[in-house]
Amino acid sequence: MIRKLRRKFIAIALASMALVLLVIVGGINIANYVSVTAQEDARADLVVLANGRLSELDWGRADDPDATRGPGGPNDRRGFDSGAARKNLGEETPFDTRYFIVWIDDDDADDGIDVDDADDDLDDDDETAGEVRATAADLSRISSIDEASALALGEQAWRTGLERGFLEEYRFLRCEIDGDDAIVFVDASRGLSSFASFALASAVASIIGLFAVAAILVPVSAIVVRPLEESQERQRRFVTDASHELKTPLAIISSSADVIEIEHGGSEWVDSIRHQVGRLSDLTSKLVILTKAEEGTATMQVGDFNLTALVEEVVREFEPVAVASGKKLVARVPPATTARGDKVLVDQAISLLLDNALKHSNEGGEVRLEAEVRRGHARISVWNTVENIDAGDHSELFDRFYRADEARSSSGGHGIGLAVVSAIAEAHNGSVSARSADGASLEIVVNL
């Protein structure tokens, strides 16, 4: 249990760290991407502002209000502040910006088409209606792309219907230049490369940071859980010692009851003494088993054993109990099935499951035991009819000293049997579950 607690502590701490890094690094990368996009959009706007002749754009002086508007001066209809652009992009922007322009002929945009004439020629024009054609390209400010590729990119960008976007390593802007439809493509490879490099570096740094935190958490977690481990160890030692110490007085009480019966004959008082001694002996035995199971592999004797023979042996021991209580006990297990684990603990688990099912099944009910091995792991299932149970999961049955209804409980149990089964399963790195499918039965499954 301590090891599981340490693993949970480390997992939660690492998950929290990963979430914080995801938010911080993700936020920085998103801001970086937005910045790169805004910068490339500003370059594209400059190209449009200069009517495709960016090198001819007069930046003007930042302190001259009449010169800080584009080519049209302070009343330019675009309202583009070239002084602000110069400050944000740099005075060298017109000279280091690589771009090209593609002019588009979009048939859908043609005006003055008569509807009746269009209907008459519908069949002839079916194949060409709505065709988008790139008619020309200005590649004077770029050398990394040829005309055919530029025209193809222009048509592809126009068909997206977007005003702005990315295609390959270019940022495009759909616009009008000199009254004609056009698309400006700005080479954004440097910005995108910088963004990708930063994103990769931040991801690698985050992963290295997580490994570093994990390396720190492993020894720290041992220190954190050490007080709990020591407390649990003292508790286990107390339970073991108390169980062994109780055996002697219980044996004396049992022997005294035998002497009283021999000298004075049997009576209900003697039977009561023996019954209570049996309950206490059973409780101490279960506590010892629980302690051993919780200690895990340190005290377990793991090996291969014949699961079929073990189940058949346990079932034979409980058949008289089932017959005496008027209940039906059925066992199903494949022949010659071999499992791996601590045979003694598995024996105890099966016995406790059958004992619980026979005690809590309804009068004249049925108990079914099934055991098999799947992918090297044993699966033991005990199903029994029962009254007054809610349909659904019943994991609370594995809590120590749990009693479903103290007022109606007359089975003489202590509410610790299934807790022992759960501890045995955990000692084998397995799991347990309890579920009622119909409210009239209960199935407990143990995976070892």
Short mmCIF file of C-alpha atoms in Angstrom, two decimals:
data_model
loop_
_atom_site.label_atom_id
_atom_site.label_comp_id
_atom_site.label_asym_id
_atom_site.label_seq_id
_atom_site.Cartn_x
_atom_site.Cartn_y
_atom_site.Cartn_z
CA MET A 1 0.00 0.00 0.00
CA ILE A 2 2.90 2.34 0.77
CA ARG A 3 4.39 1.72 -2.67
CA LYS A 4 1.02 2.47 -4.27
CA LEU A 5 0.74 5.66 -2.22
CA ARG A 6 4.21 6.75 -3.36
CA ARG A 7 3.32 6.08 -6.98
CA LYS A 8 0.13 8.12 -6.63
CA PHE A 9 2.02 10.98 -4.99
CA ILE A 10 4.61 11.05 -7.78
CA ALA A 11 1.96 10.72 -10.50
CA ILE A 12 -0.18 13.55 -9.10
CA ALA A 13 2.84 15.83 -8.65
CA LEU A 14 4.09 15.14 -12.19
CA ALA A 15 0.60 15.60 -13.65
CA SER A 16 0.27 18.94 -11.85
CA MET A 17 3.69 20.03 -13.09
CA ALA A 18 2.86 18.94 -16.63
CA LEU A 19 -0.42 20.89 -16.53
CA VAL A 20 1.33 24.05 -15.31
CA LEU A 21 4.03 23.72 -17.99
CA LEU A 22 1.37 23.09 -20.64
CA VAL A 23 -0.45 26.28 -19.69
CA ILE A 24 2.70 28.41 -19.47
CA VAL A 25 4.57 27.03 -22.48
CA GLY A 26 1.38 26.74 -24.51
CA GLY A 27 0.45 30.34 -23.72
CA ILE A 28 3.92 31.59 -24.69
CA ASN A 29 3.85 29.65 -27.96
CA ILE A 30 0.37 30.89 -28.80
CA ALA A 31 1.47 34.46 -28.13
CA ASN A 32 4.56 33.87 -30.27
CA TYR A 33 2.44 32.51 -33.12
CA VAL A 34 0.07 35.47 -32.91
CA SER A 35 3.07 37.82 -33.00
CA VAL A 36 4.55 36.09 -36.07
CA THR A 37 1.17 36.17 -37.82
CA ALA A 38 0.64 39.85 -37.00
CA GLN A 39 4.09 40.73 -38.29
CA GLU A 40 3.56 38.91 -41.59
CA ASP A 41 0.11 40.46 -41.94
CA ALA A 42 1.68 43.87 -41.46
CA ARG A 43 4.17 43.12 -44.23
CA ALA A 44 1.33 42.05 -46.54
CA ASP A 45 -0.60 45.23 -45.69
CA LEU A 46 2.45 47.28 -46.59
CA VAL A 47 2.64 45.60 -49.99
CA VAL A 48 -1.03 46.38 -50.67
CA LEU A 49 -0.56 49.93 -49.37
CA ALA A 50 2.27 50.44 -51.87
CA ASN A 51 0.13 48.94 -54.70
CA GLY A 52 2.60 46.09 -55.04
CA ARG A 53 5.68 48.31 -55.17
CA LEU A 54 6.96 48.03 -51.63
CA SER A 55 10.42 49.34 -52.47
CA GLU A 56 8.82 52.63 -53.59
CA LEU A 57 6.98 53.15 -50.30
CA ASP A 58 7.98 56.38 -48.59
CA TRP A 59 8.13 55.79 -44.86
CA GLY A 60 8.33 59.49 -44.15
CA ARG A 61 9.49 60.75 -40.77
CA ALA A 62 7.97 59.39 -37.61
CA ASP A 63 7.63 62.92 -36.22
CA ASP A 64 6.04 64.37 -39.40
CA PRO A 65 2.22 63.93 -39.27
CA ASP A 66 1.88 64.74 -42.97
CA ALA A 67 4.35 62.04 -43.94
CA THR A 68 3.26 59.22 -41.65
CA ARG A 69 0.38 58.10 -43.80
CA GLY A 70 0.85 55.89 -46.83
CA PRO A 71 1.27 57.02 -50.38
CA GLY A 72 -1.95 59.04 -50.19
CA GLY A 73 -0.85 61.19 -47.29
CA PRO A 74 -2.91 61.83 -44.14
CA ASN A 75 -6.22 61.29 -45.97
CA ASP A 76 -5.26 57.93 -47.49
CA ARG A 77 -8.41 55.79 -47.59
CA ARG A 78 -6.59 52.78 -46.09
CA GLY A 79 -5.74 54.72 -42.94
CA PHE A 80 -2.47 52.82 -42.59
CA ASP A 81 -0.02 54.48 -40.22
CA SER A 82 3.37 54.03 -41.89
CA GLY A 83 5.10 55.77 -39.00
CA ALA A 84 3.79 53.14 -36.58
CA ALA A 85 4.63 50.43 -39.09
CA ARG A 86 8.17 51.72 -39.36
CA LYS A 87 8.52 51.59 -35.58
CA ASN A 88 7.06 48.05 -35.31
CA LEU A 89 8.62 46.45 -38.39
CA GLY A 90 11.80 48.43 -38.86
CA GLU A 91 12.99 50.78 -41.57
CA GLU A 92 14.58 47.93 -43.51
CA THR A 93 11.24 46.15 -43.98
CA PRO A 94 10.66 47.39 -47.57
CA PHE A 95 14.05 46.01 -48.55
CA ASP A 96 14.16 42.66 -46.73
CA THR A 97 10.54 41.59 -47.34
CA ARG A 98 10.31 38.84 -49.94
CA TYR A 99 6.93 38.61 -51.62
CA PHE A 100 5.12 37.97 -54.88
CA ILE A 101 1.73 38.93 -56.26
CA VAL A 102 -0.71 36.82 -58.25
CA TRP A 103 -3.56 38.40 -60.21
CA ILE A 104 -6.81 36.47 -60.34
CA ASP A 105 -9.58 36.28 -62.93
CA ASP A 106 -12.68 35.04 -61.11
CA ASP A 107 -15.60 34.31 -63.47
CA ASP A 108 -18.07 34.38 -60.55
CA ALA A 109 -17.24 38.02 -60.02
CA ASP A 110 -18.17 39.05 -63.61
CA ASP A 111 -21.03 41.53 -63.81
CA GLY A 112 -23.60 42.32 -66.49
CA ILE A 113 -24.58 38.73 -67.39
CA ASP A 114 -28.18 38.47 -68.65
CA VAL A 115 -30.07 35.73 -66.84
CA ASP A 116 -32.00 34.59 -69.96
CA ASP A 117 -28.84 34.45 -72.05
CA ALA A 118 -27.12 32.54 -69.31
CA ASP A 119 -29.97 30.00 -69.27
CA ASP A 120 -29.71 29.50 -73.03
CA ASP A 121 -25.99 28.83 -72.85
CA LEU A 122 -26.06 26.88 -69.57
CA ASP A 123 -25.06 23.57 -71.15
CA ASP A 124 -22.17 25.12 -73.04
CA ASP A 125 -20.79 26.94 -70.03
CA ASP A 126 -21.29 24.16 -67.41
CA GLU A 127 -17.67 23.13 -67.38
CA THR A 128 -16.20 26.64 -67.19
CA ALA A 129 -18.70 28.47 -64.93
CA GLY A 130 -17.13 29.73 -61.73
CA GLU A 131 -13.60 28.94 -62.91
CA VAL A 132 -10.80 30.68 -61.04
CA ARG A 133 -7.72 31.46 -63.11
CA ALA A 134 -4.48 33.07 -62.11
CA THR A 135 -3.60 35.30 -65.03
CA ALA A 136 -0.24 36.76 -64.07
CA ALA A 137 2.37 36.83 -61.32
CA ASP A 138 4.93 39.41 -60.23
CA LEU A 139 8.00 37.55 -58.99
CA SER A 140 10.41 40.49 -59.05
CA ARG A 141 10.85 40.47 -55.26
CA ILE A 142 11.42 36.74 -54.76
CA SER A 143 13.54 34.05 -56.34
CA SER A 144 12.55 30.89 -54.45
CA ILE A 145 9.42 30.12 -56.52
CA ASP A 146 8.73 29.81 -60.23
CA GLU A 147 5.78 31.28 -62.10
CA ALA A 148 3.82 28.03 -62.46
CA SER A 149 4.02 27.33 -58.74
CA ALA A 150 3.07 30.92 -57.92
CA LEU A 151 0.00 30.78 -60.15
CA ALA A 152 -1.06 27.46 -58.62
CA LEU A 153 -0.71 28.86 -55.10
CA GLY A 154 -2.73 31.92 -56.10
CA GLU A 155 -5.63 29.80 -57.37
CA GLN A 156 -5.47 27.59 -54.28
CA ALA A 157 -5.51 30.58 -51.92
CA TRP A 158 -8.44 32.18 -53.76
CA ARG A 159 -10.51 29.00 -53.55
CA THR A 160 -10.17 28.92 -49.76
CA GLY A 161 -12.40 31.99 -49.59
CA LEU A 162 -10.24 33.37 -46.75
CA GLU A 163 -8.98 36.92 -46.70
CA ARG A 164 -5.79 35.88 -44.92
CA GLY A 165 -4.11 32.59 -44.25
CA PHE A 166 -1.03 30.39 -44.59
CA LEU A 167 -0.11 28.26 -47.59
CA GLU A 168 3.14 26.37 -47.31
CA GLU A 169 5.65 28.92 -45.94
CA TYR A 170 3.74 31.95 -47.28
CA ARG A 171 1.24 34.27 -45.62
CA PHE A 172 -1.32 35.41 -48.15
CA LEU A 173 -3.70 38.38 -48.29
CA ARG A 174 -6.65 38.59 -50.68
CA CYS A 175 -6.95 42.16 -51.94
CA GLU A 176 -7.26 44.55 -54.88
CA ILE A 177 -4.24 46.16 -56.54
CA ASP A 178 -4.83 48.83 -59.17
CA GLY A 179 -8.51 47.78 -59.27
CA ASP A 180 -7.79 44.11 -60.06
CA ASP A 181 -8.31 41.07 -57.83
CA ALA A 182 -4.99 39.87 -56.51
CA ILE A 183 -3.37 37.84 -53.78
CA VAL A 184 -0.20 38.99 -52.05
CA PHE A 185 2.08 36.23 -50.78
CA VAL A 186 4.70 37.20 -48.18
CA ASP A 187 7.54 34.79 -47.46
CA ALA A 188 6.98 33.90 -43.78
CA SER A 189 9.58 31.12 -43.65
CA ARG A 190 11.85 32.98 -41.26
CA GLY A 191 9.06 33.78 -38.81
CA LEU A 192 7.58 30.28 -39.00
CA SER A 193 11.03 28.70 -38.63
CA SER A 194 11.68 30.84 -35.56
CA PHE A 195 8.31 29.87 -34.12
CA ALA A 196 8.90 26.16 -34.78
CA SER A 197 12.39 26.31 -33.26
CA PHE A 198 11.08 28.03 -30.14
CA ALA A 199 8.17 25.57 -29.84
CA LEU A 200 10.53 22.60 -30.13
CA ALA A 201 13.02 24.09 -27.66
CA SER A 202 10.27 24.85 -25.14
CA ALA A 203 8.81 21.32 -25.49
CA VAL A 204 12.23 19.71 -24.99
CA ALA A 205 12.93 21.98 -22.02
CA SER A 206 9.55 21.06 -20.51
CA ILE A 207 10.21 17.33 -20.91
CA ILE A 208 13.68 17.67 -19.39
CA GLY A 209 12.12 19.65 -16.55
CA LEU A 210 9.56 16.89 -15.93
CA PHE A 211 12.31 14.26 -15.79
CA ALA A 212 14.26 16.46 -13.39
CA VAL A 213 11.22 16.89 -11.16
CA ALA A 214 10.61 13.13 -11.28
CA ALA A 215 14.22 12.50 -10.24
CA ILE A 216 13.68 14.80 -7.27
CA LEU A 217 10.25 13.43 -6.36
CA VAL A 218 11.38 9.80 -6.08
CA PRO A 219 13.62 10.34 -3.01
CA VAL A 220 11.36 13.08 -1.66
CA SER A 221 8.30 10.82 -1.79
CA ALA A 222 10.15 8.24 0.29
CA ILE A 223 10.77 10.89 2.94
CA VAL A 224 7.15 12.09 2.81
CA VAL A 225 5.59 8.65 3.32
CA ARG A 226 8.17 7.42 5.84
CA PRO A 227 6.10 8.43 8.92
CA LEU A 228 3.08 6.66 7.47
CA GLU A 229 5.18 3.62 6.64
CA GLU A 230 6.54 3.48 10.17
CA SER A 231 3.04 3.88 11.61
CA GLN A 232 1.70 1.08 9.43
CA GLU A 233 4.61 -1.14 10.35
CA ARG A 234 3.87 -0.58 14.06
CA GLN A 235 0.21 -1.35 13.41
CA ARG A 236 1.06 -4.59 11.59
CA ARG A 237 3.43 -5.62 14.37
CA PHE A 238 0.75 -4.89 16.98
CA VAL A 239 -1.89 -6.92 15.11
CA THR A 240 0.48 -9.84 14.63
CA ASP A 241 1.66 -9.81 18.25
CA ALA A 242 -1.87 -9.40 19.61
CA SER A 243 -3.13 -12.26 17.44
CA HIS A 244 -0.41 -14.56 18.69
CA GLU A 245 -0.95 -13.47 22.30
CA LEU A 246 -4.68 -14.15 22.02
CA LYS A 247 -4.14 -17.73 20.93
CA THR A 248 -2.98 -18.87 24.38
CA PRO A 249 -5.93 -17.54 26.44
CA LEU A 250 -8.37 -18.72 23.78
CA ALA A 251 -6.88 -22.20 23.93
CA ILE A 252 -7.18 -22.15 27.74
CA ILE A 253 -10.80 -20.99 27.60
CA SER A 254 -11.62 -23.73 25.09
CA SER A 255 -9.94 -26.35 27.26
CA SER A 256 -11.77 -25.07 30.33
CA ALA A 257 -15.07 -25.38 28.48
CA ASP A 258 -14.20 -29.00 27.67
CA VAL A 259 -13.45 -29.70 31.36
CA ILE A 260 -16.73 -28.10 32.46
CA GLU A 261 -18.61 -30.22 29.94
CA ILE A 262 -16.91 -33.40 31.15
CA GLU A 263 -17.60 -32.66 34.84
CA HIS A 264 -21.07 -31.14 34.62
CA GLY A 265 -22.34 -32.18 31.22
CA GLY A 266 -23.19 -30.05 28.22
CA SER A 267 -25.20 -26.86 28.50
CA GLU A 268 -26.07 -23.78 26.48
CA TRP A 269 -23.44 -21.81 28.40
CA VAL A 270 -20.68 -24.18 27.34
CA ASP A 271 -21.89 -24.02 23.74
CA SER A 272 -21.92 -20.21 23.92
CA ILE A 273 -18.35 -20.17 25.24
CA ARG A 274 -17.18 -22.43 22.44
CA HIS A 275 -19.02 -20.33 19.84
CA GLN A 276 -17.41 -17.10 21.03
CA VAL A 277 -13.98 -18.73 21.26
CA GLY A 278 -14.44 -19.90 17.68
CA ARG A 279 -15.36 -16.39 16.55
CA LEU A 280 -12.34 -14.86 18.25
CA SER A 281 -10.04 -17.55 16.83
CA ASP A 282 -11.43 -16.93 13.37
CA LEU A 283 -10.97 -13.15 13.76
CA THR A 284 -7.36 -13.45 14.91
CA SER A 285 -6.58 -15.83 12.02
CA LYS A 286 -8.03 -13.40 9.52
CA LEU A 287 -6.08 -10.51 11.02
CA VAL A 288 -2.86 -12.49 10.68
CA ILE A 289 -3.68 -13.29 7.04
CA LEU A 290 -4.55 -9.63 6.41
CA THR A 291 -1.24 -8.50 7.87
CA LYS A 292 0.69 -11.03 5.79
CA ALA A 293 -1.14 -10.00 2.62
CA GLU A 294 -0.48 -6.31 3.26
CA GLU A 295 3.22 -7.00 3.70
CA GLY A 296 3.14 -8.15 0.07
CA THR A 297 5.98 -9.96 -1.63
CA ALA A 298 8.21 -9.63 1.44
CA THR A 299 6.46 -12.60 3.06
CA MET A 300 4.74 -14.21 0.06
CA GLN A 301 5.82 -17.54 -1.38
CA VAL A 302 5.02 -17.10 -5.06
CA GLY A 303 5.07 -20.08 -7.38
CA ASP A 304 3.05 -22.13 -9.87
CA PHE A 305 0.25 -24.29 -8.48
CA ASN A 306 -2.68 -26.34 -9.75
CA LEU A 307 -5.66 -23.99 -9.54
CA THR A 308 -8.13 -26.73 -10.54
CA ALA A 309 -7.06 -29.03 -7.68
CA LEU A 310 -7.10 -26.14 -5.20
CA VAL A 311 -10.63 -25.06 -6.14
CA GLU A 312 -11.95 -28.62 -6.00
CA GLU A 313 -10.40 -29.12 -2.56
CA VAL A 314 -11.95 -25.92 -1.16
CA VAL A 315 -15.35 -26.74 -2.69
CA ARG A 316 -15.33 -30.20 -1.06
CA GLU A 317 -14.78 -28.54 2.32
CA PHE A 318 -17.79 -26.26 1.84
CA GLU A 319 -20.18 -28.77 0.31
CA PRO A 320 -21.38 -30.03 3.73
CA VAL A 321 -22.01 -26.43 4.81
CA ALA A 322 -24.07 -25.79 1.67
CA VAL A 323 -26.09 -28.99 2.13
CA ALA A 324 -26.72 -28.23 5.80
CA SER A 325 -28.03 -24.76 4.95
CA GLY A 326 -30.17 -26.00 2.06
CA LYS A 327 -28.21 -24.11 -0.60
CA LYS A 328 -26.85 -25.17 -3.96
CA LEU A 329 -23.09 -24.94 -4.55
CA VAL A 330 -21.77 -25.24 -8.12
CA ALA A 331 -18.11 -24.99 -9.19
CA ARG A 332 -16.84 -24.54 -12.73
CA VAL A 333 -13.13 -24.68 -13.43
CA PRO A 334 -11.21 -25.93 -16.50
CA PRO A 335 -9.22 -29.13 -15.97
CA ALA A 336 -5.50 -28.98 -15.16
CA THR A 337 -5.36 -25.17 -14.91
CA THR A 338 -2.10 -23.78 -13.58
CA ALA A 339 -1.87 -20.36 -11.91
CA ARG A 340 0.95 -18.38 -10.32
CA GLY A 341 0.86 -16.83 -6.87
CA ASP A 342 0.97 -17.62 -3.20
CA LYS A 343 -1.03 -20.87 -2.97
CA VAL A 344 -1.82 -20.43 0.73
CA LEU A 345 -3.18 -16.91 0.25
CA VAL A 346 -5.18 -17.91 -2.84
CA ASP A 347 -6.63 -20.82 -0.83
CA GLN A 348 -7.64 -18.36 1.90
CA ALA A 349 -9.20 -16.00 -0.65
CA ILE A 350 -11.36 -18.73 -2.24
CA SER A 351 -12.41 -20.00 1.19
CA LEU A 352 -13.38 -16.51 2.33
CA LEU A 353 -15.35 -15.88 -0.85
CA LEU A 354 -17.33 -19.11 -0.50
CA ASP A 355 -17.86 -18.53 3.23
CA ASN A 356 -19.18 -15.03 2.52
CA ALA A 357 -21.46 -16.22 -0.30
CA LEU A 358 -22.97 -19.07 1.75
CA LYS A 359 -23.51 -16.85 4.78
CA HIS A 360 -25.19 -14.00 2.95
CA SER A 361 -27.12 -15.79 0.19
CA ASN A 362 -30.85 -16.10 0.67
CA GLU A 363 -32.49 -19.24 2.03
CA GLY A 364 -32.52 -22.01 -0.57
CA GLY A 365 -30.30 -19.86 -2.80
CA GLU A 366 -27.48 -20.77 -5.15
CA VAL A 367 -23.72 -20.14 -5.10
CA ARG A 368 -21.57 -20.46 -8.23
CA LEU A 369 -17.78 -20.49 -8.26
CA GLU A 370 -15.86 -20.05 -11.50
CA ALA A 371 -12.08 -19.99 -11.89
CA GLU A 372 -9.90 -19.66 -14.96
CA VAL A 373 -6.55 -18.31 -16.12
CA ARG A 374 -6.42 -15.50 -18.67
CA ARG A 375 -3.09 -14.39 -20.10
CA GLY A 376 -1.24 -15.89 -17.18
CA HIS A 377 -3.48 -14.29 -14.51
CA ALA A 378 -6.05 -16.14 -12.43
CA ARG A 379 -9.64 -14.90 -12.42
CA ILE A 380 -11.92 -16.14 -9.65
CA SER A 381 -15.61 -15.28 -9.66
CA VAL A 382 -18.18 -16.12 -6.97
CA TRP A 383 -21.86 -15.44 -7.73
CA ASN A 384 -24.72 -15.92 -5.28
CA THR A 385 -28.36 -15.05 -4.97
CA VAL A 386 -29.14 -12.45 -2.33
CA GLU A 387 -32.05 -10.41 -1.02
CA ASN A 388 -32.38 -6.67 -0.55
CA ILE A 389 -29.37 -5.35 -2.43
CA ASP A 390 -29.17 -2.36 -4.74
CA ALA A 391 -28.16 -2.97 -8.34
CA GLY A 392 -24.76 -1.56 -9.26
CA ASP A 393 -21.27 -1.44 -7.83
CA HIS A 394 -20.63 -2.44 -4.19
CA SER A 395 -16.98 -1.69 -3.58
CA GLU A 396 -17.88 -0.76 0.01
CA LEU A 397 -18.06 -4.48 0.81
CA PHE A 398 -14.25 -4.59 0.83
CA ASP A 399 -13.98 -2.02 3.63
CA ARG A 400 -12.78 -3.43 6.93
CA PHE A 401 -15.54 -4.32 9.41
CA TYR A 402 -18.24 -3.24 6.97
CA ARG A 403 -21.68 -4.57 7.88
CA ALA A 404 -24.47 -3.96 5.38
CA ASP A 405 -27.22 -4.11 8.01
CA GLU A 406 -26.11 -4.54 11.63
CA ALA A 407 -29.69 -5.07 12.81
CA ARG A 408 -30.37 -8.02 10.48
CA SER A 409 -26.88 -9.51 10.52
CA SER A 410 -27.04 -12.91 12.17
CA SER A 411 -24.35 -14.69 10.20
CA GLY A 412 -21.73 -14.23 12.88
CA GLY A 413 -19.28 -12.54 10.52
CA HIS A 414 -16.90 -9.76 11.47
CA GLY A 415 -17.01 -7.79 8.24
CA ILE A 416 -13.33 -8.41 7.60
CA GLY A 417 -13.38 -11.44 5.26
CA LEU A 418 -13.72 -9.49 2.01
CA ALA A 419 -11.17 -6.95 3.23
CA VAL A 420 -8.73 -9.85 3.51
CA VAL A 421 -9.64 -10.96 -0.05
CA SER A 422 -8.96 -7.42 -1.30
CA ALA A 423 -5.58 -7.35 0.47
CA ILE A 424 -4.65 -10.72 -1.05
CA ALA A 425 -5.54 -9.45 -4.51
CA GLU A 426 -3.47 -6.29 -4.02
CA ALA A 427 -0.54 -8.37 -2.78
CA HIS A 428 -0.67 -10.17 -6.15
CA ASN A 429 -0.92 -6.79 -7.98
CA GLY A 430 -4.49 -7.72 -8.84
CA SER A 431 -7.93 -6.22 -8.25
CA VAL A 432 -11.35 -7.01 -6.81
CA SER A 433 -14.85 -5.89 -7.69
CA ALA A 434 -18.36 -6.51 -6.40
CA ARG A 435 -21.46 -5.83 -8.48
CA SER A 436 -25.13 -6.66 -8.51
CA ALA A 437 -26.57 -6.82 -12.00
CA ASP A 438 -30.24 -7.22 -11.07
CA GLY A 439 -30.65 -6.44 -7.38
CA ALA A 440 -31.24 -10.14 -6.66
CA SER A 441 -27.69 -11.44 -6.98
CA LEU A 442 -24.11 -10.44 -6.22
CA GLU A 443 -20.95 -11.30 -8.11
CA ILE A 444 -17.48 -10.81 -6.66
CA VAL A 445 -14.57 -11.04 -9.08
CA VAL A 446 -10.95 -11.40 -8.02
CA ASN A 447 -8.12 -10.93 -10.53
CA LEU A 448 -4.75 -12.16 -9.35
#
